Short mmCIF file of C-alpha atoms and ligand atoms in Angstrom, two decimals:
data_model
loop_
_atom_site.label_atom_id
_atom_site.label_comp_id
_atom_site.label_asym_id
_atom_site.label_seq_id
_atom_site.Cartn_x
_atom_site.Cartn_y
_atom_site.Cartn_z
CA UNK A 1 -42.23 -115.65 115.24
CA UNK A 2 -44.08 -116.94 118.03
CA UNK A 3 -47.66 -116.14 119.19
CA UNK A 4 -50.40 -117.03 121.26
CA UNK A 5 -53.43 -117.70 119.18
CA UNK A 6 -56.71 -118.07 120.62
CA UNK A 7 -58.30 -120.83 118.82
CA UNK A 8 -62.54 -120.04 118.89
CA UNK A 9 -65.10 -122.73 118.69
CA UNK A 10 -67.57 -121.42 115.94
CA UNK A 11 -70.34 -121.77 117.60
CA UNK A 12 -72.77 -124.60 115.93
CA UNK A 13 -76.05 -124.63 114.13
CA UNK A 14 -77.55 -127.02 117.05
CA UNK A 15 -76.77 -125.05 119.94
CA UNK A 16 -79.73 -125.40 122.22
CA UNK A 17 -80.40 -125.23 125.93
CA UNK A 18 -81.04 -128.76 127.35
CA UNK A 19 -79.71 -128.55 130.43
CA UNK A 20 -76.64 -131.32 130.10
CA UNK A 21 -74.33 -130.19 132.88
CA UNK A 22 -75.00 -130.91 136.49
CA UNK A 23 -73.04 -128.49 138.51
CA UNK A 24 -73.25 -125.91 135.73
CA UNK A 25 -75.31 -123.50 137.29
CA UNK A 26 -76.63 -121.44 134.55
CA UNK A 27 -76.73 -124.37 131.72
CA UNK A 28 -78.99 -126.02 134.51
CA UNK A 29 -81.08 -122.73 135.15
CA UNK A 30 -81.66 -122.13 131.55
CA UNK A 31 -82.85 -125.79 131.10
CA UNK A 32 -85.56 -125.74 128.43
CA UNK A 33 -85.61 -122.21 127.07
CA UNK A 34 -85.36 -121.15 123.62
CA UNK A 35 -81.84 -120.41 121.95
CA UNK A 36 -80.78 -118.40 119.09
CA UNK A 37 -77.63 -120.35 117.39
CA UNK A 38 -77.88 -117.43 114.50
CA UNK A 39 -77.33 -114.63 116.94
CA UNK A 40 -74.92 -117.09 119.33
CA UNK A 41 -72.66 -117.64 116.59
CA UNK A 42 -72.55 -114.30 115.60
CA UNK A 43 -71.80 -113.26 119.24
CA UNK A 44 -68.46 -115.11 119.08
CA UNK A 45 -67.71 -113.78 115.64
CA UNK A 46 -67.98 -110.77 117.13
CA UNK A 47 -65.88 -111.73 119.93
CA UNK A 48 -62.97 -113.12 117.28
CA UNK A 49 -62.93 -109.55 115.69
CA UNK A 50 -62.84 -107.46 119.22
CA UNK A 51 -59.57 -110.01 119.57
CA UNK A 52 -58.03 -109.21 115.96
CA UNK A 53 -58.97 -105.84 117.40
CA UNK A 54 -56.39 -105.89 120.25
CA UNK A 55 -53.66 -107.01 117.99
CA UNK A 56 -53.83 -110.47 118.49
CA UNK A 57 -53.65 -113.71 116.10
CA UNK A 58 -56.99 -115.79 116.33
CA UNK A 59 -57.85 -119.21 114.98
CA UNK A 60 -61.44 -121.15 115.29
CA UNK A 61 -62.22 -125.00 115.57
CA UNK A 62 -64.98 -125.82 113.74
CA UNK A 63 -68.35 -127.29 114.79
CA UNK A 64 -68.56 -131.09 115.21
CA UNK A 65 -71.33 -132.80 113.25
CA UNK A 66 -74.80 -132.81 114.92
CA UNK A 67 -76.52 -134.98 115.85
CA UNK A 68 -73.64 -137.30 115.93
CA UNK A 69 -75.20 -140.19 114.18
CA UNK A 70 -71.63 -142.45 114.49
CA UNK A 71 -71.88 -142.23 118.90
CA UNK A 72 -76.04 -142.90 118.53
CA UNK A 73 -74.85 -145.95 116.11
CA UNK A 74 -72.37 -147.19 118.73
CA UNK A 75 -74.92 -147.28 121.39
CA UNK A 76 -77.67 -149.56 119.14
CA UNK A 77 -79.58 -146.89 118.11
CA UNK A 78 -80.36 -143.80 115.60
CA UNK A 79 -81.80 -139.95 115.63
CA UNK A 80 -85.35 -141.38 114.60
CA UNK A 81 -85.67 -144.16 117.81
CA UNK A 82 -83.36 -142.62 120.36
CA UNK A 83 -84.56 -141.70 123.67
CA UNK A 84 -84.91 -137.71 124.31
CA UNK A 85 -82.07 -137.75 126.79
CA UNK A 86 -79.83 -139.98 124.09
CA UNK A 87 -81.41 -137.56 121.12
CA UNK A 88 -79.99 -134.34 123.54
CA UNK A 89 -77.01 -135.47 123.88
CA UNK A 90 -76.05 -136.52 120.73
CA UNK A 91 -77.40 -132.78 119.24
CA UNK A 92 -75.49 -130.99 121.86
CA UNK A 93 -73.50 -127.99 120.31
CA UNK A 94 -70.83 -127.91 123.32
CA UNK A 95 -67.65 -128.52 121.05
CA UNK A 96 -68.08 -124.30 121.26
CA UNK A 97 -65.87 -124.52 124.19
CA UNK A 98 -62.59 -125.16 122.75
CA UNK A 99 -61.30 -124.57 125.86
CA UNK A 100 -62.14 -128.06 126.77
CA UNK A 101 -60.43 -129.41 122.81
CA UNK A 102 -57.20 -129.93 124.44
CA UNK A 103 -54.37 -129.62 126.91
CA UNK A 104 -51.37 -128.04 125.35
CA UNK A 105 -48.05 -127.41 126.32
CA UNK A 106 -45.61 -125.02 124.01
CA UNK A 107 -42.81 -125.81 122.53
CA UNK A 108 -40.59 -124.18 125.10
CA UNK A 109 -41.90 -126.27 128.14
CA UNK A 110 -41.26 -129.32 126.95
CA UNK A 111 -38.20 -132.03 126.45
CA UNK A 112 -38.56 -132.44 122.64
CA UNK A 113 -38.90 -128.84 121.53
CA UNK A 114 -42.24 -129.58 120.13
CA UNK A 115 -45.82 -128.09 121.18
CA UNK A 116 -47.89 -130.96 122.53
CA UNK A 117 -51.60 -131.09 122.23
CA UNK A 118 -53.66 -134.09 123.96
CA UNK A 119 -57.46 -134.30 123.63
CA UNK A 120 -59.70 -134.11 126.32
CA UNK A 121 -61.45 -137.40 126.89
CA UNK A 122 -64.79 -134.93 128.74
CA UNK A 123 -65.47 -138.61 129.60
CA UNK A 124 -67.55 -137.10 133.01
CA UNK A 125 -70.74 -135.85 131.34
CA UNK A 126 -72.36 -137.78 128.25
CA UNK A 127 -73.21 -135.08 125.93
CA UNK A 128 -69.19 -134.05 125.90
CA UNK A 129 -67.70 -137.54 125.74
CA UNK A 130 -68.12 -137.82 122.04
CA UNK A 131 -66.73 -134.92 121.93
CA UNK A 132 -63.11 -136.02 121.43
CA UNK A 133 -63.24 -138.08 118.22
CA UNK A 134 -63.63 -134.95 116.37
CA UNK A 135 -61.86 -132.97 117.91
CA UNK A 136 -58.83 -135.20 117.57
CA UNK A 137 -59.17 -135.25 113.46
CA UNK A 138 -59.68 -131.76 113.51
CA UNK A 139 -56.11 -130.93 116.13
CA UNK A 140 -54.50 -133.80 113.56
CA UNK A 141 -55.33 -131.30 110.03
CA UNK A 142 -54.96 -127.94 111.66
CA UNK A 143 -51.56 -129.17 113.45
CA UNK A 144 -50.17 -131.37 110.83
CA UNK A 145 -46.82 -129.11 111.08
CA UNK A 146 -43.78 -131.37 113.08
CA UNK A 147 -43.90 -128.28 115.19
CA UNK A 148 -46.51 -130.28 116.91
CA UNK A 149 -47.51 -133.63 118.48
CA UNK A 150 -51.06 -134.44 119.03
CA UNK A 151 -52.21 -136.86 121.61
CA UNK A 152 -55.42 -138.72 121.68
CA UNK A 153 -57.40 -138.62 125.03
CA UNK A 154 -56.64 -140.19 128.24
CA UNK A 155 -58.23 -143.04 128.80
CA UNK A 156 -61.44 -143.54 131.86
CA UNK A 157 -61.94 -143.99 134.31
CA UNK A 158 -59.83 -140.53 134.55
CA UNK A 159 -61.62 -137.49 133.41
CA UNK A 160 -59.85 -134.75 131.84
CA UNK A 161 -61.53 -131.59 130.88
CA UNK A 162 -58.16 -130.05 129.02
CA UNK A 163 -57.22 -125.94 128.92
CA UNK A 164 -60.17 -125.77 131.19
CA UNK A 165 -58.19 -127.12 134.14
CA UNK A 166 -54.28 -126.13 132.73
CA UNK A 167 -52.79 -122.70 133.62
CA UNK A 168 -49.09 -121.96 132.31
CA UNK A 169 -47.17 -118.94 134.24
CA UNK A 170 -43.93 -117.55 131.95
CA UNK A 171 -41.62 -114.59 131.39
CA UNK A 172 -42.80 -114.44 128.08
CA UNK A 173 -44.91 -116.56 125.96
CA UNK A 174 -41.89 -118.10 124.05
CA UNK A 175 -39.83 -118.65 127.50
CA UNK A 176 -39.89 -121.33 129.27
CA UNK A 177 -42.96 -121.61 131.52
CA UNK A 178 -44.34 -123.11 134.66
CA UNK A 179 -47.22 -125.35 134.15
CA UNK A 180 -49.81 -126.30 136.53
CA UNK A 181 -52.65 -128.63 136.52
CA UNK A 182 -55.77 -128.32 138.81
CA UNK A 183 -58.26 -131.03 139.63
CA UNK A 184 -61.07 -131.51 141.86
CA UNK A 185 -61.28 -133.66 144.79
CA UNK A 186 -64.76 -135.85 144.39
CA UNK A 187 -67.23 -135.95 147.33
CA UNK A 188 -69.19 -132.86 146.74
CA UNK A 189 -72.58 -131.81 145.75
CA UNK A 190 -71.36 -131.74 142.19
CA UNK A 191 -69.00 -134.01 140.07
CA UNK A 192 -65.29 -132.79 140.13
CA UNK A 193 -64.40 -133.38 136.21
CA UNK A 194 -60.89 -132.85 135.90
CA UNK A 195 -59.16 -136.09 138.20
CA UNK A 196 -55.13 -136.08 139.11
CA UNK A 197 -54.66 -139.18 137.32
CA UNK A 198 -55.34 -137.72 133.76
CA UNK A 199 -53.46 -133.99 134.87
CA UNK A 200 -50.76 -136.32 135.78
CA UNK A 201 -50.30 -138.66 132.52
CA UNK A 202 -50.83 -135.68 130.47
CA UNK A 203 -47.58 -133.64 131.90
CA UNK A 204 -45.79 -137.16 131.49
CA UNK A 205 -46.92 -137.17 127.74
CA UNK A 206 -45.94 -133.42 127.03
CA UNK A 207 -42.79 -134.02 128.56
CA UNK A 208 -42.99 -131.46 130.43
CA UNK A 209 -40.18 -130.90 133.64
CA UNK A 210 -41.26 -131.97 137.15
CA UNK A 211 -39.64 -129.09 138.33
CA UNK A 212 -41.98 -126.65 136.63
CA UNK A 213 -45.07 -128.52 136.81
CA UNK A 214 -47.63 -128.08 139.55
CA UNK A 215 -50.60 -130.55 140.68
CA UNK A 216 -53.59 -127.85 142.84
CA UNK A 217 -56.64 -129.05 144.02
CA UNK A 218 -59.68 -126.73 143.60
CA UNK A 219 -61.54 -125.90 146.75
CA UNK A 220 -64.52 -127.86 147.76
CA UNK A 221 -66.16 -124.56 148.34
CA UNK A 222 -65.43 -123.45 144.15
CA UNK A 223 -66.99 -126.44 142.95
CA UNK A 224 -69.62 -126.98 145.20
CA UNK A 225 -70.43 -122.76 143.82
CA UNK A 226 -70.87 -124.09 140.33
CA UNK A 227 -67.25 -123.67 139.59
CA UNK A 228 -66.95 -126.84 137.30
CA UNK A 229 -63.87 -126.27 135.91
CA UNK A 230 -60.75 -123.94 137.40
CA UNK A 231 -61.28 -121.22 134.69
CA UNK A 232 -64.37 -120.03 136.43
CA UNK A 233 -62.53 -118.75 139.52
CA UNK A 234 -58.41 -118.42 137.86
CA UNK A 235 -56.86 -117.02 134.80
CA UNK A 236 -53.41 -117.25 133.96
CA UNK A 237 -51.08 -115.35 131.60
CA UNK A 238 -47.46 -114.24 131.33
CA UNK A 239 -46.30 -113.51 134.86
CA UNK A 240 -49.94 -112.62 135.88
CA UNK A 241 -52.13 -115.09 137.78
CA UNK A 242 -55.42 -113.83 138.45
CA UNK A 243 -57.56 -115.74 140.95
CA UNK A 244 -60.85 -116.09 143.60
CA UNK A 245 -59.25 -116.23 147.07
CA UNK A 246 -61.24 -119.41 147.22
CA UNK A 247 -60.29 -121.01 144.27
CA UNK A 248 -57.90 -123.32 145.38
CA UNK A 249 -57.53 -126.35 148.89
CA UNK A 250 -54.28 -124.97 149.68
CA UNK A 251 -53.80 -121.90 148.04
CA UNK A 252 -51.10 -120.73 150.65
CA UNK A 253 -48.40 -123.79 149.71
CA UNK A 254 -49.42 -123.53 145.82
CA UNK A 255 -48.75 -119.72 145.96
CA UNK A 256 -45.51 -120.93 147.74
CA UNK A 257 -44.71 -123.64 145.51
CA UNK A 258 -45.49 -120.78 142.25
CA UNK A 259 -43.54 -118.48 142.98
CA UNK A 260 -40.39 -120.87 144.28
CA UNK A 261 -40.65 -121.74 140.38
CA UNK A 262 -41.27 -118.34 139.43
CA UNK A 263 -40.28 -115.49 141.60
CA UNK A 264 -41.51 -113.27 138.91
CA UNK A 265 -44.91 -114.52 139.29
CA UNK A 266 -47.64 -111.58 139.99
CA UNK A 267 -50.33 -112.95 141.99
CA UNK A 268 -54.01 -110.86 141.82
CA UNK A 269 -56.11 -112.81 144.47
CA UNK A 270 -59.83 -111.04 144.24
CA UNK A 271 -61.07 -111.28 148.28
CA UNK A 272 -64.57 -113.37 149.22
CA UNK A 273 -65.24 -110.05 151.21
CA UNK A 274 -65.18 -107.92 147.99
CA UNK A 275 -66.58 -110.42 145.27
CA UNK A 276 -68.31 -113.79 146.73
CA UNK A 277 -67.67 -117.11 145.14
CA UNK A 278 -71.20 -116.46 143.88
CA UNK A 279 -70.75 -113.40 142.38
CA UNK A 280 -67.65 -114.52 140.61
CA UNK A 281 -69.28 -117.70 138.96
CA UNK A 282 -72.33 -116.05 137.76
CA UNK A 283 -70.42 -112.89 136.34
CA UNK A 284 -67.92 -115.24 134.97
CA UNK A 285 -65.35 -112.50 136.32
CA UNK A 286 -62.58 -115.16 135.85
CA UNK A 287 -63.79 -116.59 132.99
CA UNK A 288 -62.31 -113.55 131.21
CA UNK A 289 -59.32 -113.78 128.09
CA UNK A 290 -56.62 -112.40 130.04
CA UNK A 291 -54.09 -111.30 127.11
CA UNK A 292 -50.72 -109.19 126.62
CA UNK A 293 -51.54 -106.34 123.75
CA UNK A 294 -49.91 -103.08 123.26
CA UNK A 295 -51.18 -101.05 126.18
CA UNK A 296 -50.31 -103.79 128.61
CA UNK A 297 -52.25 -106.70 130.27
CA UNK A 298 -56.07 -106.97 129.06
CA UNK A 299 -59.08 -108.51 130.53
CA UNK A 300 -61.60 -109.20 127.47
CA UNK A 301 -64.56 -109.65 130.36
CA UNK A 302 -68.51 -111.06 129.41
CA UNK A 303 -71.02 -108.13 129.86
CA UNK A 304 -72.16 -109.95 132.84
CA UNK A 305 -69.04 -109.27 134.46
CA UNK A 306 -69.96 -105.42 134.27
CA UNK A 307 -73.63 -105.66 135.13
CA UNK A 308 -72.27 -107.05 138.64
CA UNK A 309 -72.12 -104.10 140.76
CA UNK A 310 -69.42 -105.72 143.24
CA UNK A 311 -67.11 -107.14 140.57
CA UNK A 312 -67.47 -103.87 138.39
CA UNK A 313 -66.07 -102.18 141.36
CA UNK A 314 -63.18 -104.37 142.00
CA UNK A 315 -62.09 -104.39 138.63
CA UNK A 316 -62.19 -100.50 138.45
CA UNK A 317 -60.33 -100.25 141.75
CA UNK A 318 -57.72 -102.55 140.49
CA UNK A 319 -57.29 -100.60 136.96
CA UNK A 320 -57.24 -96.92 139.23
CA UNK A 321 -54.82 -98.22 141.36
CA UNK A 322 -52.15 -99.35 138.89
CA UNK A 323 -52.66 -103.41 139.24
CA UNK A 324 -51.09 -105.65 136.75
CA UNK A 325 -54.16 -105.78 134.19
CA UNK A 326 -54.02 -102.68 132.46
CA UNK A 327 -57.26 -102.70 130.14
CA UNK A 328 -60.77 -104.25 130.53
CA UNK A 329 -62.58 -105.03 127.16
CA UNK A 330 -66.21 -106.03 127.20
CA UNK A 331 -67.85 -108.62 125.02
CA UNK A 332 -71.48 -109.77 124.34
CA UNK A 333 -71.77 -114.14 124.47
CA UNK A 334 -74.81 -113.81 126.57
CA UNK A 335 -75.87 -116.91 124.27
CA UNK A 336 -73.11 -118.99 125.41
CA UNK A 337 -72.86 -117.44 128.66
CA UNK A 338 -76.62 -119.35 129.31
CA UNK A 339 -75.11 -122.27 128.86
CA UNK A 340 -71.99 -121.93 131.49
CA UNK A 341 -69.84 -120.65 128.51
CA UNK A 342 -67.79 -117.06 128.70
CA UNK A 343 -64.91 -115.78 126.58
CA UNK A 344 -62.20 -118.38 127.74
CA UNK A 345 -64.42 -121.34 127.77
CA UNK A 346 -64.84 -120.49 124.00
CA UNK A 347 -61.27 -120.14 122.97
CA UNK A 348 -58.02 -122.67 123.20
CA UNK A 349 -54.65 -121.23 123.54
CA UNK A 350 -51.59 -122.38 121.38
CA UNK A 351 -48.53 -120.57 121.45
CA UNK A 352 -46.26 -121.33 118.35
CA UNK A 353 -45.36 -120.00 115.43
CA UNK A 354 -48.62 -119.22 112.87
CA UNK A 355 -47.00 -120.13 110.08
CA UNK A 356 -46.90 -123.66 111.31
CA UNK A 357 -50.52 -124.26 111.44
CA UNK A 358 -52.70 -124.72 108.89
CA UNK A 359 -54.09 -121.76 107.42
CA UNK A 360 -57.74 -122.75 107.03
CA UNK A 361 -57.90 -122.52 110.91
CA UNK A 362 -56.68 -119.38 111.22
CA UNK A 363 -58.76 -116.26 110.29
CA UNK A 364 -58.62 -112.11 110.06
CA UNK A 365 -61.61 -110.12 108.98
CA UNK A 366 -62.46 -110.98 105.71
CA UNK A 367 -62.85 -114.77 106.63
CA UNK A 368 -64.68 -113.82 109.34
CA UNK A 369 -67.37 -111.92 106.91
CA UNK A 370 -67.59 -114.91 104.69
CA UNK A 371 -67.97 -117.05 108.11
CA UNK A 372 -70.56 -114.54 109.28
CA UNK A 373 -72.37 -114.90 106.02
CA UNK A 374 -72.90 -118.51 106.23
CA UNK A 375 -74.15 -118.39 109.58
CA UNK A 376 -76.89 -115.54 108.58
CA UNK A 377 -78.02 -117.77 105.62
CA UNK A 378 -77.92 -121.65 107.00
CA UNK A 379 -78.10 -121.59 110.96
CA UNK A 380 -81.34 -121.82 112.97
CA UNK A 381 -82.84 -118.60 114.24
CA UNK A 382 -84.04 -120.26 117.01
CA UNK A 383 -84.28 -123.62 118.55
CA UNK A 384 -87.14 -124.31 120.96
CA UNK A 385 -86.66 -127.31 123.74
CA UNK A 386 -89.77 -129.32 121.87
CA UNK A 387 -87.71 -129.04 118.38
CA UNK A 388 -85.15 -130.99 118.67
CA UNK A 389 -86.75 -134.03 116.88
CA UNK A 390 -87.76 -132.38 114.21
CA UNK A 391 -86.52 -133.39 110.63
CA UNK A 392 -86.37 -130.17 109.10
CA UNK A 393 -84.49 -128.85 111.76
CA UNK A 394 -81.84 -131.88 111.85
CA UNK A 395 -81.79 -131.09 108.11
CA UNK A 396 -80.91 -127.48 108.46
CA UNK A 397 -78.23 -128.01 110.77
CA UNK A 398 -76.54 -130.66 109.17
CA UNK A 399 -76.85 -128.26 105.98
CA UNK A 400 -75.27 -125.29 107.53
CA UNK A 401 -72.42 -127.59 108.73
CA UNK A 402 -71.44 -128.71 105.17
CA UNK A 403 -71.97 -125.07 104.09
CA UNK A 404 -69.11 -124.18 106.46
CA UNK A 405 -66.69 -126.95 105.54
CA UNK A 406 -67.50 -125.78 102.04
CA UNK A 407 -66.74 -121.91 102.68
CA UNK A 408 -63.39 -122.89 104.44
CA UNK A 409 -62.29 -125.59 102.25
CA UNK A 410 -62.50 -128.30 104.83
CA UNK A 411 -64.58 -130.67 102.78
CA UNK A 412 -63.93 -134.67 103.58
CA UNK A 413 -60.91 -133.62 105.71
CA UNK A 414 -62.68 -133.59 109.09
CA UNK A 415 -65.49 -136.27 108.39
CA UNK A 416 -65.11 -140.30 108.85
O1 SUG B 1 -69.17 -128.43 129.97
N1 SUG B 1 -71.89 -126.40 129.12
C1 SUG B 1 -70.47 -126.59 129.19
C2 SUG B 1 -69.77 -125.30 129.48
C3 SUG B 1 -68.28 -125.44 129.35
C4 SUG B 1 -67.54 -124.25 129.83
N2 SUG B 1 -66.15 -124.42 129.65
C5 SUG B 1 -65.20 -123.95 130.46
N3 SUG B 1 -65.45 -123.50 131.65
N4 SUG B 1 -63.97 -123.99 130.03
C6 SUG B 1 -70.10 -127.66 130.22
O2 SUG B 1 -70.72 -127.69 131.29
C7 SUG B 1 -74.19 -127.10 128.67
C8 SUG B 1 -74.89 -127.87 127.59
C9 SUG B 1 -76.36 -128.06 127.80
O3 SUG B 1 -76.80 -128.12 128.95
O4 SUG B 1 -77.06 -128.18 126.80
C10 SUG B 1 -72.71 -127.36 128.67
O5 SUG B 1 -72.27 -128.42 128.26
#
């Protein structure tokens, strides 16, 4: 049987605001203000459920060790005597958005017949960079199956941001499917993270067919908006591509390119005229899960997406007038959301069979309560920007971490 499973990050017991991410509007905005990681975490439990909800098969990554005393050691230096920004950095709880773990390519799109998965090197801002060390052990015990063939991350000078910046179009989620890889052009206000180079070595890697793999730039105009990676202005699934009419340079020759590989295709392009650029980043309209359940097509939207009077009213247009998503679900990650995170930043897709992966990454209700319960007991309530130095707090979160390998049985497998 073959699924797609949303992978979650859990998110971790150091998530803070420290304002990491130029070009990330709102994690620049929110630069210093107090977090909750308790009530964050429990945000995208909550999230995991409303997707068991729908019918669908879920999976989490787990947080990464905080700070990350083995990237401070590699740089000369330790938690005690680091600089703030170094200290930051290495604390940073962004391995939340698994949608930057990996790149991954299912079984059906590729030569061998096996689901590739290659890290993402997030080699273009500091605090993500170390990001992929652990994310590779982690892809290496949850994917251990021959189903699957892990690759570690590109190398620099050629950024690669993974899912973030991958799309896949298909009949079906077993069928065959038409991949396509967007990267940014440099030269704007704000970094473009995702560069051809790396889009281009990864397809090679996956094997995927030339044929059925496209190479889009974003627009200028989407990152220059705070659109830092492609899944803040498109969202792909099935035969349903759902896009800002800015999103892409050249959106007329990749919509003709798409649907020469895929006549089937169903293109929703929202209009500048009824949702600005502006309105879609910081509603995170296309930052949305867009799933196939039971009643059809489903958009699992952040609230902000509703409290946006113009996007509200395109997306209830489109669901009156019989578009291709069928359903709009609405979730809480206002905590993650703060920090340029909605409800596909936090989740990685792999379609394959569950029983192939391991079962300690994969979760239904009752693991979720025991997760929930170690993330009332063990992670911060708060974190205010002036704590992060402090040794009780370093202690805590470094507690609650082991807690959580302990709960799942993880223990020594994920730790060098
Ligand atoms: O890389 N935010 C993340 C948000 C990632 C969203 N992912 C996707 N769109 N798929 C980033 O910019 C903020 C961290 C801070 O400032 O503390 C941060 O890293």
């Amino acid at each position: 049987m073959t699924a797609e499973i949303n992978f979650d990050g859990l998110i971790g017991p150091s998530h803070n605001y420290a304002g990491l991410s130029p070009g990330n509007l709102a994690a620049t905005r929110n630069a210093g203000a107090v977090a909750y990681p308790r009530a964050a975490a429990l945000q995208g439990i909550a999230k995991m459920r409303a997707n068991l909800d729908l019918g669908l098969v879920q999976g989490i990554l787990l947080p990464h060790r905080r700070p990350n005393r083995l990237w401070l050691g590699s740089l000369a230096t330790d938690y005690a005597t680091a600089p703030d920004h170094l200290r930051a950095q290495a604390m940073s709880a962004s391995a939340m958005w698994a949608a930057n773990a990996a790149t991954v390519s299912p079984a059906a799109d590729t030569a061998d017949g096996i689901c590739h998965l290659t890290v993402a090197n997030l080699m273009t801002m500091p605090h993500r960079s170390h990001e992929s060390r652990e994310t590779l052990q982690q892809l290496i015990v949850a994917f251990a199956d021959p189903a699957f063939r892990i690759h570690g991350p590109v190398p620099a000078p050629f950024g690669d941001e993974g899912a973030a910046n991958h799309m896949r179009l298909c009949a079906a989620h077993d069928a065959a499917g038409v991949e396509i890889f967007v990267y940014g052009v440099p030269g704007g206000p704000f970094p473009a993270r995702q560069h051809r180079e790396a889009s281009e070595a990864v397809a090679r890697a996956h094997r995927l067919d030339p044929t059925r793999t496209l190479f889009v730039a974003q627009s200028e105009a989407a990152i220059a908006a705070g659109a830092f990676h492609n899944d803040v202005v498109a969202v792909a699934n099935e035969r349903v591509l759902f896009a800002h009419e800015q999103a892409f340079a050249d959106k007329d020759r990749f919509y003709a390119e798409l649907t020469r590989a895929m006549p089937e295709v169903e293109i929703v392009e929202v209009p500048a005229d009824r949702v600005s650029l502006a309105d879609a980043v910081s509603s995170y309209l296309f930052n949305a899960q867009l799933v196939t359940t039971a009643d059809g097509p489903t958009l699992v939207l952040p609230e902000e997406a509703r409290d946006n009077p113009a996007v509200w009213a395109w997306l209830q247009d489109h669901v009156a007038g019989n578009g291709p998503i069928r359903q709009l679900k609405i979730v809480d990650v206002r905590e993650s959301m703060a920090n340029g995170g909605g409800p596909a930043c936090l989740r990685l897709r792999v379609v394959c069979d569950p029983a192939t992966v391991d079962r300690r990454f994969l979760v239904d209700h009752a693991k979720l309560d025991s997760i929930a319960e170690v993330v009332t007991a063990y992670w911060p309530e708060h974190i205010a920007p002036d704590a992060i130095g402090e040794a009780d707090l370093i202690a805590r979160i470094e507690r609650a971490r082991e807690m959580l390998l302990e709960t799942l049985d993880l223990v020594g497998l994920i730790d060098s």
